[in-house]
CSV table of C-alpha atoms in Angstrom, one decimal:
chain,number,residue,atom,x,y,z
A,1,UNK,CA,134.1,102.7,101.1
A,2,UNK,CA,130.6,103.2,100.1
A,3,UNK,CA,128.6,99.7,99.0
A,4,UNK,CA,125.4,99.1,97.8
A,5,UNK,CA,124.4,95.7,97.2
A,6,UNK,CA,121.0,95.0,95.8
A,7,UNK,CA,119.3,91.5,96.3
A,8,UNK,CA,115.8,90.0,95.6
A,9,UNK,CA,115.6,89.5,91.9
A,10,UNK,CA,114.8,86.4,89.9
A,11,UNK,CA,112.2,84.8,87.6
A,12,UNK,CA,108.6,85.7,88.3
A,13,UNK,CA,105.3,85.4,86.0
A,14,UNK,CA,103.2,87.9,84.9
A,15,UNK,CA,101.1,89.4,87.7
A,16,UNK,CA,103.0,88.5,90.6
A,17,UNK,CA,105.2,90.4,93.0
A,18,UNK,CA,108.5,90.7,94.1
A,19,UNK,CA,110.5,92.8,96.4
A,20,UNK,CA,114.1,94.1,96.0
A,21,UNK,CA,116.6,95.1,98.9
A,22,UNK,CA,119.4,97.4,98.3
A,23,UNK,CA,122.1,97.1,101.6
A,24,UNK,CA,124.1,100.4,102.0
A,25,UNK,CA,127.1,100.8,103.9
A,26,UNK,CA,130.2,103.3,103.9
A,27,UNK,CA,128.0,106.3,104.4
A,28,UNK,CA,125.3,107.9,106.8
A,29,UNK,CA,122.4,106.0,104.8
A,30,UNK,CA,119.8,108.2,106.9
A,31,UNK,CA,121.3,111.7,105.4
A,32,UNK,CA,120.6,110.7,101.7
A,33,UNK,CA,117.9,110.4,99.3
A,34,UNK,CA,117.9,107.2,97.2
A,35,UNK,CA,116.8,105.9,93.5
A,36,UNK,CA,115.6,102.8,91.9
A,37,UNK,CA,116.8,103.0,88.0
A,38,UNK,CA,116.5,100.0,85.7
A,39,UNK,CA,117.8,99.1,82.4
A,40,UNK,CA,116.1,96.8,80.3
A,41,UNK,CA,118.2,94.0,78.3
A,42,UNK,CA,120.3,95.9,75.6
A,43,UNK,CA,118.6,99.3,76.1
A,44,UNK,CA,119.0,102.3,78.0
A,45,UNK,CA,118.7,103.5,81.5
A,46,UNK,CA,115.2,104.6,83.0
A,47,UNK,CA,114.5,106.4,86.2
A,48,UNK,CA,112.1,104.1,88.3
A,49,UNK,CA,111.6,105.7,91.8
A,50,UNK,CA,113.0,108.0,94.7
A,51,UNK,CA,112.6,108.5,98.3
A,52,UNK,CA,113.5,111.2,100.5
A,53,UNK,CA,116.4,110.5,103.4
A,54,UNK,CA,113.4,110.5,105.9
A,55,UNK,CA,111.2,108.5,103.7
A,56,UNK,CA,108.3,110.9,103.8
A,57,UNK,CA,108.1,111.9,100.0
A,58,UNK,CA,108.2,109.5,97.2
A,59,UNK,CA,108.4,109.6,93.6
A,60,UNK,CA,107.6,107.2,90.5
A,61,UNK,CA,107.4,107.2,87.0
A,62,UNK,CA,104.0,106.7,85.8
A,63,UNK,CA,104.5,103.2,84.3
A,64,UNK,CA,105.0,101.8,87.6
A,65,UNK,CA,103.0,104.2,89.9
A,66,UNK,CA,100.4,102.1,91.9
A,67,UNK,CA,102.4,99.0,91.3
A,68,UNK,CA,105.8,99.7,92.3
A,69,UNK,CA,106.6,101.1,96.4
A,70,UNK,CA,109.9,102.3,97.1
A,71,UNK,CA,110.5,102.4,100.9
A,72,UNK,CA,113.4,102.5,103.4
A,73,UNK,CA,114.6,101.2,107.2
A,74,UNK,CA,117.1,103.8,108.0
A,75,UNK,CA,117.7,101.7,111.2
A,76,UNK,CA,118.9,98.9,108.9
A,77,UNK,CA,120.6,101.5,106.2
A,78,UNK,CA,118.3,99.0,103.4
A,79,UNK,CA,116.3,100.4,100.7
A,80,UNK,CA,113.5,98.4,99.2
A,81,UNK,CA,111.5,98.3,96.1
A,82,UNK,CA,108.0,96.3,96.3
A,83,UNK,CA,107.0,95.4,92.9
A,84,UNK,CA,103.5,94.1,92.4
A,85,UNK,CA,101.4,93.4,89.3
A,86,UNK,CA,104.6,92.5,87.4
A,87,UNK,CA,104.7,93.1,83.6
A,88,UNK,CA,106.9,91.5,81.1
A,89,UNK,CA,108.0,95.0,80.4
A,90,UNK,CA,109.5,95.3,83.6
A,91,UNK,CA,111.8,92.9,82.7
A,92,UNK,CA,115.3,94.6,83.9
A,93,UNK,CA,118.5,95.0,85.5
A,94,UNK,CA,117.2,97.2,88.4
A,95,UNK,CA,120.1,99.2,90.6
A,96,UNK,CA,120.1,101.3,93.6
A,97,UNK,CA,121.7,104.6,93.6
A,98,UNK,CA,122.6,107.2,96.2
A,99,UNK,CA,120.7,110.6,95.9
A,100,UNK,CA,123.6,112.1,93.9
A,101,UNK,CA,123.8,109.3,92.2
A,102,UNK,CA,127.7,109.1,92.7
A,103,UNK,CA,127.2,105.4,93.9
A,104,UNK,CA,125.5,102.9,92.4
A,105,UNK,CA,125.1,99.1,93.4
A,106,UNK,CA,125.9,96.2,90.8
A,107,UNK,CA,122.6,95.7,89.8
A,108,UNK,CA,119.5,92.8,90.3
A,109,UNK,CA,118.1,91.2,87.3
A,110,UNK,CA,114.2,90.7,87.4
A,111,UNK,CA,112.9,88.6,84.7
A,112,UNK,CA,109.3,88.6,84.0
A,113,UNK,CA,108.0,85.7,82.2
A,114,UNK,CA,105.7,82.9,82.0
B,1,UNK,CA,107.9,115.2,81.0
B,2,UNK,CA,111.2,116.7,80.2
B,3,UNK,CA,112.5,115.1,76.9
B,4,UNK,CA,116.5,114.7,76.8
B,5,UNK,CA,117.2,114.2,73.0
B,6,UNK,CA,121.2,112.6,72.9
B,7,UNK,CA,123.2,113.2,70.0
B,8,UNK,CA,124.7,111.2,68.3
B,9,UNK,CA,123.6,107.5,68.9
B,10,UNK,CA,126.6,105.9,67.5
B,11,UNK,CA,130.2,107.5,67.5
B,12,UNK,CA,133.1,105.9,65.9
B,13,UNK,CA,136.2,107.9,66.8
B,14,UNK,CA,140.0,107.0,66.7
B,15,UNK,CA,142.4,107.1,69.8
B,16,UNK,CA,143.5,110.6,70.5
B,17,UNK,CA,140.4,112.2,69.0
B,18,UNK,CA,138.3,114.7,70.7
B,19,UNK,CA,134.8,113.8,70.8
B,20,UNK,CA,131.6,115.7,71.9
B,21,UNK,CA,128.5,114.2,72.8
B,22,UNK,CA,125.1,116.7,73.4
B,23,UNK,CA,122.0,116.2,75.3
B,24,UNK,CA,119.6,118.7,74.5
B,25,UNK,CA,116.2,119.5,76.6
B,26,UNK,CA,112.8,119.9,76.0
B,27,UNK,CA,112.2,122.4,78.9
B,28,UNK,CA,114.8,124.4,81.3
B,29,UNK,CA,116.6,122.5,83.7
B,30,UNK,CA,119.1,124.8,84.7
B,31,UNK,CA,122.4,123.0,85.4
B,32,UNK,CA,120.7,119.8,87.0
B,33,UNK,CA,122.2,117.5,84.2
B,34,UNK,CA,124.6,114.5,84.8
B,35,UNK,CA,126.7,112.6,82.5
B,36,UNK,CA,127.4,108.8,82.8
B,37,UNK,CA,129.7,106.1,81.4
B,38,UNK,CA,128.8,102.6,81.2
B,39,UNK,CA,131.0,99.8,80.1
B,40,UNK,CA,129.6,96.4,79.3
B,41,UNK,CA,128.2,94.3,82.3
B,42,UNK,CA,129.1,97.3,84.5
B,43,UNK,CA,126.7,99.6,86.5
B,44,UNK,CA,127.0,103.0,85.2
B,45,UNK,CA,129.9,105.6,86.6
B,46,UNK,CA,129.0,109.4,87.4
B,47,UNK,CA,131.6,111.5,85.2
B,48,UNK,CA,130.0,115.1,85.3
B,49,UNK,CA,127.5,116.8,87.8
B,50,UNK,CA,125.8,119.8,87.8
B,51,UNK,CA,126.5,120.2,83.9
B,52,UNK,CA,130.4,121.2,84.0
B,53,UNK,CA,131.7,119.5,87.4
B,54,UNK,CA,133.9,116.6,87.0
B,55,UNK,CA,133.0,113.9,89.6
B,56,UNK,CA,135.8,112.1,91.6
B,57,UNK,CA,138.4,110.3,89.9
B,58,UNK,CA,137.4,111.2,86.6
B,59,UNK,CA,140.5,112.3,84.5
B,60,UNK,CA,140.6,115.8,83.2
B,61,UNK,CA,140.4,115.1,79.8
B,62,UNK,CA,136.5,114.8,80.3
B,63,UNK,CA,134.5,118.1,80.4
B,64,UNK,CA,130.9,119.3,80.3
B,65,UNK,CA,129.4,122.5,78.9
B,66,UNK,CA,126.3,124.1,78.6
B,67,UNK,CA,125.0,126.3,75.8
B,68,UNK,CA,121.3,127.1,76.5
B,69,UNK,CA,119.3,124.2,76.8
B,70,UNK,CA,122.3,122.0,74.7
B,71,UNK,CA,124.7,120.1,77.2
B,72,UNK,CA,127.7,118.4,76.0
B,73,UNK,CA,130.3,116.1,77.0
B,74,UNK,CA,133.6,116.5,75.5
B,75,UNK,CA,136.8,114.0,76.0
B,76,UNK,CA,140.0,115.3,74.8
B,77,UNK,CA,142.5,113.0,73.4
B,78,UNK,CA,140.5,109.5,73.6
B,79,UNK,CA,141.9,106.8,75.3
B,80,UNK,CA,140.8,103.2,74.8
B,81,UNK,CA,139.2,103.1,78.1
B,82,UNK,CA,137.1,105.7,76.9
B,83,UNK,CA,135.0,103.3,75.0
B,84,UNK,CA,131.5,103.1,76.4
B,85,UNK,CA,127.9,104.0,76.3
B,86,UNK,CA,127.2,107.7,77.7
B,87,UNK,CA,124.2,108.8,79.1
B,88,UNK,CA,123.2,112.2,80.0
B,89,UNK,CA,120.2,112.4,83.2
B,90,UNK,CA,118.1,115.6,84.2
B,91,UNK,CA,117.3,115.4,87.5
B,92,UNK,CA,115.3,119.2,87.4
B,93,UNK,CA,112.0,117.6,88.2
B,94,UNK,CA,110.5,114.3,88.4
B,95,UNK,CA,110.0,112.3,86.4
B,96,UNK,CA,114.0,112.1,86.1
B,97,UNK,CA,115.0,111.4,82.4
B,98,UNK,CA,117.7,110.0,80.5
B,99,UNK,CA,119.0,110.4,77.5
B,100,UNK,CA,119.0,107.4,75.2
B,101,UNK,CA,122.7,106.9,75.1
B,102,UNK,CA,125.7,107.4,73.1
B,103,UNK,CA,128.1,104.5,71.9
B,104,UNK,CA,131.5,105.5,71.6
B,105,UNK,CA,133.5,103.0,69.5
B,106,UNK,CA,136.6,102.9,67.9
B,107,UNK,CA,136.8,103.5,64.1
């Protein structure tokens, strides 16, 4: 059974950093691209970043480029999102999803507030 | 960026109705279009991929179609469990972009 479990969320002050993790199981993690997708409270879905199976290619939405870093450790079957210089507008539930978006994690809440 | 214009934003319907939700792409995206269902407090669920293909476990009353730059999700014979918010997603090019969502609710 495919499982994606996010962790690392919480309350953080503007300008600070947070690192999200997504532990994958039930499939060959190293064969699949992965995504981070977020959803602000009461708002729609927003794609954040993607990474290729090897980790050699990464893609970001403009509003997080230079502040967020997506990475992966295929030996640990884990996806990461390093979030620096956080802003209030980054407040959202963050989901990791497999490349085909067939599988999603349960989401982790990130609140950026002073 | 490719804009996905989704309509309607709200869709009141009765059980047993046939309903259609549409997304219009601002540029050519081929068939790189997916539909998701999201219920309150839950993660999105993939319903349709490749514009017309039913994802695993999705009931056959759901279907996807394409006419030019218009992509549609149709639900035949609406059931209570179908009440949710539906989103389209284009994944033809980065940045991937979602439609704004359609809230399907009981009339």
